Coordinates of C-alpha atoms in Angstrom, one line a residue:
Chain A
X1323 CA -46.9 88.7 100.0
X1324 CA -43.9 90.9 99.3
X1325 CA -40.3 89.4 97.3
X1326 CA -37.9 88.8 100.6
X1327 CA -33.9 89.0 99.9
X1328 CA -32.6 86.4 100.7
X1329 CA -28.4 86.5 101.1
X1330 CA -25.6 84.1 102.1
X1331 CA -23.4 84.7 104.4
X1332 CA -20.0 82.7 104.5
X1333 CA -16.9 82.4 105.8
X1334 CA -14.2 80.7 103.3
X1335 CA -10.7 79.9 104.5
X1336 CA -9.6 78.7 107.4
X1337 CA -9.5 82.0 109.7
X1338 CA -12.5 81.4 112.4
X1339 CA -12.8 85.1 113.0
X1340 CA -16.7 85.4 112.4
X1341 CA -17.7 88.1 114.4
X1342 CA -17.9 90.6 111.3
X1343 CA -19.8 88.2 109.6
X1344 CA -22.2 87.8 112.6
X1345 CA -23.1 91.7 112.3
X1346 CA -23.5 91.7 109.2
X1347 CA -26.0 89.0 109.0
X1348 CA -27.6 90.8 112.3
X1349 CA -28.1 94.1 110.7
X1350 CA -29.3 92.3 107.1
X1351 CA -32.0 90.1 109.5
X1352 CA -32.6 93.8 110.8
X1353 CA -32.7 95.4 107.7
X1354 CA -35.6 92.7 107.0
X1355 CA -33.8 89.8 104.8
X1356 CA -33.4 86.6 105.2
X1357 CA -29.9 85.9 106.1
X1358 CA -28.4 81.9 106.1
X1359 CA -25.9 81.6 107.7
X1360 CA -22.9 78.8 107.1
X1361 CA -20.1 79.5 109.7
X1362 CA -16.7 79.3 109.6
X1363 CA -14.2 77.4 106.9
X1364 CA -16.5 76.7 104.2
X1365 CA -14.8 75.7 101.3
X1366 CA -16.1 77.4 97.6
X1367 CA -17.2 74.6 96.6
X1368 CA -19.8 74.6 99.6
X1369 CA -20.7 78.2 99.2
X1370 CA -21.7 78.0 96.3
X1371 CA -23.6 74.5 96.2
X1372 CA -25.4 76.2 99.4
X1373 CA -26.3 79.5 97.3
X1374 CA -27.9 77.5 94.5
X1375 CA -29.5 75.2 96.9
X1376 CA -31.0 78.4 99.2
X1377 CA -31.6 80.4 95.9
X1378 CA -30.4 83.4 97.5
X1379 CA -29.7 87.2 95.9
X1380 CA -26.1 88.1 97.0
X1381 CA -24.1 86.3 98.3
X1382 CA -21.2 87.9 101.4
X1383 CA -18.0 87.0 101.9
X1384 CA -16.0 87.8 104.6
X1385 CA -12.1 86.7 105.2
X1386 CA -9.5 87.6 107.5
X1387 CA -7.0 85.9 106.8
X1388 CA -5.4 86.8 103.7
X1389 CA -7.0 84.0 101.4
X1390 CA -9.4 86.2 99.7
X1391 CA -7.3 86.8 96.2
X1392 CA -7.6 82.7 95.8
X1393 CA -10.4 81.7 97.9
X1394 CA -13.3 85.2 96.6
X1395 CA -12.8 84.6 92.9
X1396 CA -13.5 80.4 93.4
X1397 CA -17.2 81.4 94.5
X1398 CA -17.6 83.1 91.2
X1399 CA -16.4 80.8 89.0
X1400 CA -18.2 77.7 90.4
X1401 CA -21.4 80.2 90.7
X1402 CA -20.3 80.2 86.5
X1403 CA -19.9 76.9 86.1
X1404 CA -23.5 76.0 87.6
X1405 CA -24.9 78.5 85.5
X1406 CA -25.5 80.7 88.4
X1407 CA -23.9 84.4 87.9
X1408 CA -26.7 86.3 88.1
X1409 CA -25.8 85.7 91.9
X1410 CA -24.4 88.9 92.9
X1411 CA -21.1 88.0 94.9
X1412 CA -19.6 91.0 97.4
X1413 CA -16.9 90.5 99.8
X1414 CA -15.5 92.2 103.2
X1415 CA -12.8 91.9 106.0
X1416 CA -8.8 92.7 105.9
X1417 CA -8.7 93.4 102.4
X1418 CA -5.3 95.1 101.2
X1419 CA -6.4 98.4 98.7
X1420 CA -4.5 97.2 96.0
X1421 CA -6.1 93.9 96.1
X1422 CA -9.5 95.1 94.9
X1423 CA -9.6 96.0 91.5
X1424 CA -8.0 92.0 90.8
X1425 CA -11.2 90.8 92.9
X1426 CA -13.3 93.4 91.1
X1427 CA -12.1 92.2 87.7
X1428 CA -12.5 88.6 89.3
X1429 CA -16.1 89.4 89.4
X1430 CA -16.8 90.5 93.4
X1431 CA -18.8 93.2 92.5
X1432 CA -17.8 95.1 95.6
X1433 CA -15.7 94.8 98.6
X1434 CA -16.3 96.5 102.2
X1435 CA -13.6 97.4 104.4
X1436 CA -12.9 97.7 107.9
X1437 CA -14.8 100.8 109.0
X1438 CA -18.0 100.2 106.1
X1439 CA -20.6 100.6 107.9
X1440 CA -23.4 98.3 108.1
X1441 CA -26.0 101.1 106.9
X1442 CA -23.0 101.1 103.6
X1443 CA -24.1 97.0 103.1
X1444 CA -27.6 97.5 103.0
X1445 CA -27.9 100.3 101.1
X1446 CA -25.6 98.3 98.0
X1447 CA -28.3 95.9 98.8
X1448 CA -31.2 97.3 98.0
X1449 CA -29.5 99.2 95.4
X1450 CA -28.4 96.3 93.2
X1451 CA -31.1 93.5 93.8
X1452 CA -34.2 94.0 92.1
X1453 CA -36.5 91.6 92.8
X1454 CA -39.5 90.8 90.8
Chain B
X1275 CA -38.7 73.6 78.7
X1276 CA -41.2 73.9 81.1
X1277 CA -39.8 74.7 85.2
X1278 CA -41.7 71.5 86.5
X1279 CA -40.0 69.1 83.8
X1280 CA -36.7 70.5 84.4
X1281 CA -36.9 69.9 88.3
X1282 CA -37.5 66.3 86.3
X1283 CA -34.6 66.2 85.0
X1284 CA -32.3 67.1 87.7
X1285 CA -32.1 70.8 87.3
X1286 CA -31.1 72.1 91.2
X1287 CA -31.4 75.7 89.9
X1288 CA -35.0 75.2 88.4
X1289 CA -36.2 73.2 92.1
X1290 CA -34.7 75.9 94.4
X1291 CA -35.8 79.1 92.5
X1292 CA -39.2 77.1 92.6
X1293 CA -39.5 76.4 96.0
X1294 CA -38.9 80.2 96.2
X1295 CA -41.2 81.6 94.5
X1296 CA -43.7 79.0 96.5
X1297 CA -41.9 80.7 99.4
X1298 CA -43.5 84.3 98.2
X1299 CA -46.4 82.9 97.6
X1300 CA -46.1 83.9 93.8
X1301 CA -48.9 83.1 91.4
X1302 CA -46.6 81.6 89.3
X1303 CA -45.6 78.8 91.3
X1304 CA -49.2 77.1 90.9
X1305 CA -48.9 75.6 87.3
X1306 CA -45.1 73.3 88.0
X1307 CA -46.8 72.3 91.1
X1308 CA -49.5 70.7 89.6
X1309 CA -47.4 69.2 87.2
X1310 CA -45.4 67.6 89.9
X1311 CA -48.3 66.5 91.7
X1312 CA -48.6 63.1 90.2
X1313 CA -44.8 62.9 90.6
X1314 CA -45.1 62.9 94.2
X1315 CA -45.8 60.8 97.5
X1316 CA -42.9 58.6 97.2
X1317 CA -40.8 59.8 99.7
X1318 CA -40.6 59.0 103.8
X1319 CA -41.1 62.6 105.7
X1320 CA -39.6 62.2 108.6
X1321 CA -39.8 65.4 111.5
X1322 CA -38.3 66.1 113.9
X1323 CA -39.2 68.6 116.4
X1324 CA -37.8 69.7 119.9
X1325 CA -36.4 72.7 122.1
X1326 CA -34.3 75.4 120.6
X1327 CA -30.8 74.1 121.0
X1328 CA -31.8 70.5 121.4
X1329 CA -29.8 69.2 119.3
X1330 CA -32.0 69.1 115.8
X1331 CA -29.5 70.0 113.0
X1332 CA -26.9 67.9 114.7
X1333 CA -29.0 64.7 114.5
X1334 CA -30.6 65.1 111.4
X1335 CA -26.9 66.3 109.9
X1336 CA -25.9 62.6 111.7
X1337 CA -28.8 60.8 110.5
X1338 CA -27.8 61.8 107.1
X1339 CA -24.5 59.9 106.8
X1340 CA -25.9 57.1 108.2
X1341 CA -29.1 57.6 105.0
X1342 CA -26.2 57.9 102.2
X1343 CA -24.4 54.9 103.4
X1344 CA -27.1 53.1 102.3
X1345 CA -27.3 54.9 99.5
X1346 CA -30.5 56.7 100.1
X1347 CA -31.1 60.5 98.9
X1348 CA -32.0 63.3 101.3
X1349 CA -33.9 66.0 101.0
X1350 CA -33.8 68.8 104.1
X1351 CA -36.5 71.3 104.7
X1352 CA -34.9 73.7 108.0
X1353 CA -37.2 75.9 109.8
X1354 CA -36.0 78.9 111.5
X1355 CA -37.8 81.7 113.0
X1356 CA -38.6 84.9 111.5
X1357 CA -38.0 88.0 113.1
X1358 CA -42.1 89.6 114.8
X1359 CA -40.3 93.0 114.0
X1360 CA -38.7 93.2 111.0
X1361 CA -39.4 90.7 109.2
X1362 CA -36.0 89.5 108.6
X1363 CA -35.0 85.9 110.0
X1364 CA -31.0 84.5 110.2
X1365 CA -31.1 80.3 109.4
X1366 CA -28.0 78.6 110.6
X1367 CA -29.4 75.4 110.7
X1368 CA -27.2 75.0 107.5
X1369 CA -24.0 75.6 110.2
X1370 CA -24.5 71.8 111.4
X1371 CA -24.9 70.2 108.1
X1372 CA -22.7 72.5 105.7
X1373 CA -20.6 69.3 105.0
X1374 CA -23.0 67.6 103.0
X1375 CA -23.6 70.8 100.7
X1376 CA -21.0 69.4 98.1
X1377 CA -22.6 66.0 98.2
X1378 CA -25.3 65.7 95.0
X1379 CA -27.5 63.4 97.1
X1380 CA -28.1 65.9 99.1
X1381 CA -30.2 69.1 99.2
X1382 CA -31.5 71.7 101.7
X1383 CA -33.2 74.4 102.2
X1384 CA -33.9 76.9 104.6
X1385 CA -36.4 78.4 105.3
X1386 CA -38.3 81.2 107.8
X1387 CA -41.8 80.8 109.4
X1388 CA -42.9 84.2 108.0
X1389 CA -45.6 84.6 111.2
X1390 CA -46.6 80.8 110.9
X1391 CA -46.9 79.5 114.1
X1392 CA -47.3 75.6 113.6
X1393 CA -43.5 75.0 113.9
X1394 CA -43.0 74.9 110.1
X1395 CA -44.0 77.4 107.2
X1396 CA -47.2 77.9 104.8
X1397 CA -44.7 76.7 102.2
X1398 CA -43.3 73.5 104.2
X1399 CA -45.9 70.6 102.4
X1400 CA -45.4 71.7 98.5
X1401 CA -41.4 72.5 99.3
X1402 CA -41.5 69.1 100.5
X1403 CA -43.6 68.3 97.4
X1404 CA -40.8 69.5 95.2
X1405 CA -38.2 67.8 96.4
X1406 CA -40.6 64.9 96.1
X1407 CA -40.1 64.9 92.7
X1408 CA -36.8 65.6 92.6
X1409 CA -36.5 62.3 93.4
X1410 CA -35.2 62.5 97.2
X1411 CA -36.3 58.9 98.4
X1412 CA -36.0 60.7 102.7
X1413 CA -36.8 63.7 103.3
X1414 CA -35.8 65.5 106.9
X1415 CA -38.1 68.3 108.2
X1416 CA -36.3 69.5 111.2
X1417 CA -39.1 72.4 113.0
X1418 CA -38.2 75.9 114.0
X1419 CA -37.0 75.6 117.9
X1420 CA -40.5 74.3 119.9
X1421 CA -42.2 75.0 123.4
X1422 CA -45.2 72.7 124.3
X1423 CA -47.6 73.7 121.4
X1424 CA -46.1 73.2 117.6
X1425 CA -47.3 70.3 117.1
X1426 CA -48.0 71.0 112.7
X1427 CA -45.4 68.6 111.8
X1428 CA -47.6 65.7 113.1
X1429 CA -49.8 66.6 109.8
X1430 CA -46.5 66.6 107.2
X1431 CA -44.5 63.6 108.6
X1432 CA -44.3 59.8 108.3
X1433 CA -42.6 59.4 111.2
X1434 CA -42.2 62.5 113.9
X1435 CA -39.5 62.5 116.1
X1436 CA -39.4 64.3 119.3
X1437 CA -36.0 65.4 120.7
X1438 CA -35.5 65.9 124.5
X1439 CA -32.4 67.2 126.5
X1440 CA -32.4 66.9 130.1
X1441 CA -32.2 69.7 132.3
X1442 CA -36.0 70.9 131.2
X1443 CA -37.8 71.2 134.1
X1444 CA -39.7 68.6 136.2
X1445 CA -41.7 65.4 134.8
X1446 CA -44.7 67.7 135.5
X1447 CA -43.5 69.5 132.4
X1448 CA -44.0 65.8 130.3
X1449 CA -47.0 65.1 131.3
X1450 CA -49.0 68.5 130.0
X1451 CA -50.2 67.7 126.4
X1452 CA -48.5 69.2 122.9
X1453 CA -45.3 68.3 121.7
X1454 CA -45.4 64.6 124.1
X1455 CA -48.5 63.8 122.3
X1456 CA -47.3 63.9 119.2
X1457 CA -43.6 61.9 119.0
X1458 CA -43.3 58.7 117.2
X1459 CA -40.5 58.2 118.9
X1460 CA -38.9 60.5 121.6
X1461 CA -34.7 61.1 121.7
X1462 CA -33.5 62.4 125.1
X1463 CA -29.8 63.9 123.6
X1464 CA -26.4 65.0 125.3
X1465 CA -27.1 62.0 127.1
X1466 CA -24.0 62.7 129.1
X1467 CA -25.7 64.9 130.8
X1468 CA -26.8 65.0 134.5
X1469 CA -30.7 64.2 135.2
X1470 CA -30.5 61.8 131.5
X1471 CA -31.9 58.3 132.8
X1472 CA -34.2 60.3 136.0
X1473 CA -35.6 61.7 132.7
X1474 CA -36.2 58.9 130.8
X1475 CA -37.5 57.0 133.5
X1476 CA -39.7 60.1 134.0
X1477 CA -40.3 59.9 130.1
X1478 CA -41.5 56.5 130.0
X1479 CA -44.2 57.0 132.6
X1480 CA -46.0 59.4 131.4
X1481 CA -45.9 57.9 127.7
X1482 CA -47.2 54.6 129.1
X1483 CA -49.7 56.2 131.5
X1484 CA -50.7 57.8 128.3
X1485 CA -53.8 56.6 126.1
X1486 CA -52.7 53.5 124.1
X1487 CA -52.5 54.8 120.8
X1488 CA -55.2 53.9 117.8
X1489 CA -52.9 52.0 115.5
X1490 CA -51.2 50.1 118.6
X1491 CA -47.2 51.8 118.1
X1492 CA -45.4 52.1 121.5
X1493 CA -42.9 54.6 121.3
X1494 CA -39.3 54.3 121.8
X1495 CA -37.2 56.4 123.7
X1496 CA -33.5 56.6 122.3
X1497 CA -30.7 58.3 124.2
X1498 CA -27.8 60.0 122.0
X1499 CA -25.1 62.3 122.6
X1500 CA -25.4 63.1 118.5
X1501 CA -22.2 65.4 118.4
X1502 CA -20.4 62.1 118.8
X1503 CA -22.7 59.9 116.4
X1504 CA -23.3 58.3 119.5
X1505 CA -27.4 56.5 119.2
X1506 CA -27.4 57.6 115.7
X1507 CA -27.6 54.3 114.6
X1508 CA -30.3 52.8 116.8
X1509 CA -32.8 55.8 116.2
X1510 CA -32.7 55.3 112.3
X1511 CA -33.4 51.6 112.7
X1512 CA -36.2 52.9 115.2
X1513 CA -37.5 54.7 112.5
X1514 CA -37.3 52.0 109.9
X1515 CA -39.5 49.4 112.9
X1516 CA -41.8 52.5 112.6
X1517 CA -41.9 52.6 108.8
X1518 CA -42.6 49.3 109.3
X1519 CA -45.1 49.1 111.8
X1520 CA -46.8 51.9 109.9
X1521 CA -47.1 50.0 106.8
X1522 CA -48.4 46.5 108.2
X1523 CA -51.2 47.3 109.7
X1524 CA -52.3 49.7 107.3
X1525 CA -51.6 52.9 109.8
X1526 CA -49.8 54.3 106.8
X1527 CA -52.6 54.3 104.1
X1528 CA -55.0 55.9 106.9
X1529 CA -53.0 58.6 108.0
X1530 CA -51.8 59.4 104.0
X1531 CA -55.9 59.6 103.5
X1532 CA -56.3 61.9 106.2
X1533 CA -53.7 63.8 105.9
X1534 CA -54.8 64.4 101.6
X1535 CA -58.2 65.6 102.4
X1536 CA -56.9 68.2 104.8
X1537 CA -54.7 69.4 102.1
X1538 CA -57.2 69.3 99.6
X1539 CA -59.8 70.7 101.9
X1540 CA -57.2 73.7 103.2
X1541 CA -56.4 74.5 99.3
X1542 CA -59.8 74.4 98.5
X1543 CA -60.7 77.0 101.5
X1544 CA -58.2 79.5 100.0
X1545 CA -59.9 79.2 96.7
X1546 CA -63.3 80.0 98.1
X1547 CA -62.6 82.9 100.6
X1548 CA -60.8 84.1 97.5
X1549 CA -63.1 83.9 95.4
X1550 CA -65.8 85.8 97.7
X1551 CA -63.4 87.8 98.9
X1552 CA -63.3 89.2 95.3
X1553 CA -66.7 89.2 94.2
X1554 CA -67.5 91.0 97.4
X1555 CA -64.7 93.9 96.8
X1556 CA -65.7 94.1 93.1
X1557 CA -69.7 94.5 94.0
X1558 CA -68.2 96.9 96.5
X1559 CA -69.9 95.4 98.9
X1560 CA -67.1 94.2 101.3
X1561 CA -66.5 98.0 103.1
X1562 CA -69.9 98.4 103.8
X1563 CA -70.8 94.9 104.8
X1564 CA -67.7 95.6 107.7
X1565 CA -69.0 99.0 108.4
X1566 CA -72.5 98.1 109.6
X1567 CA -70.8 94.5 111.2
X1568 CA -68.9 97.3 112.8
X1569 CA -71.9 99.0 114.0
X1570 CA -74.0 96.1 114.7
X1571 CA -76.6 96.6 112.3
X1572 CA -76.1 93.3 111.3
X1573 CA -74.6 90.1 112.0
X1574 CA -72.1 88.4 110.9
X1575 CA -74.0 84.7 110.6
X1576 CA -76.5 86.5 108.6
X1577 CA -74.4 88.0 105.7
X1578 CA -72.4 84.5 105.4
X1579 CA -75.7 82.8 105.0
X1580 CA -76.6 85.6 102.5
X1581 CA -73.9 85.8 100.7
X1582 CA -73.3 81.7 100.3
X1583 CA -77.1 81.9 99.0
X1584 CA -76.8 84.2 96.3
X1585 CA -73.6 82.0 95.3
X1586 CA -76.2 79.3 95.1
X1587 CA -78.4 81.0 93.1
X1588 CA -76.5 81.7 90.1
X1589 CA -76.6 78.1 89.6

């Protein structure tokens, strides 16, 4: 049996708009991945722990509230603290272009802005996740 | 340090990676499983099954509160379905349990059925073993949302709980065989809904009409409103009563003996099959046998006897 890509889609912070996250989860499922969806209002600790317990390859973070500069880097930091820096973290949602360099510097490997297609995200994951 | 050793010393990443390897059926998972086996058999395993949307995840979440207050550590295996078309899955059981995600005494793992039909996954037993070796006192196994015939959980859990909700059909539904036969405990969740009392009466009648269980246990019925936590305490103590009853009349011992036998035979079967398939492929007989069977030149019973006889001659 071949390896299956496992992805965690999570919404850190307080906004309750999860349509986007659900669309992504659905698209990744249809691309044959196992997607763990943890729902809205997650703390960075909850997200990082779930990523580790579920042994995912990728974490996708979605935020529409403007708290991304604070919350996204925290998820990466906690993963590092727990020696899980190999888990790829990407983000999406309402994120101003000016914030992107800072987020990338903090270890969020890619940011998908409104208008990005689900195809782009699937391709990105396939390109960046190597399963033994 | 080996993977098994790291798991025994509390390395969460090593444990979750091994679970992944088990689920992906990597041959490399075998060695650590061998090493961990002697450290298993300590956890108490509780199965939770019922139709989709009946509240399995919420009940699991609320039971965890009680187990944790009692100082017990908990492992959770939560199964959701794999799409038969794409092979992908959305695993959403964690949504109801995420508040336990930062509790070091709780480990949650979501699994996709990957084509397995009994309500669990092929990997479930081995993953339970890993959690058992991690030292979890209680392991809760939540099946995929089931219909009538997905009863695999009964071969896995010590105590099986069947969750029902009012409004699923008349009492004939409950008389049918299948999941109604496997419950050690029954729960009518969402019991604020219309029809809960009637459902309880119907279910009680069906259970009383049914054959007496060998172990003498009479499955109790609990009414819960899981989202508010109502009835969960009673349910947990129902589990403890069942555990006690199992231990008192040696039913547990019998159950575990039966289960150990089944598991061993399954593993042996897989090994034996792999051996014969490899042999037939290597000797180039495989395609020919299938071809001859297709054309009815030979029959499968004779071929099986012949293959076996040749194998025995070698020794």
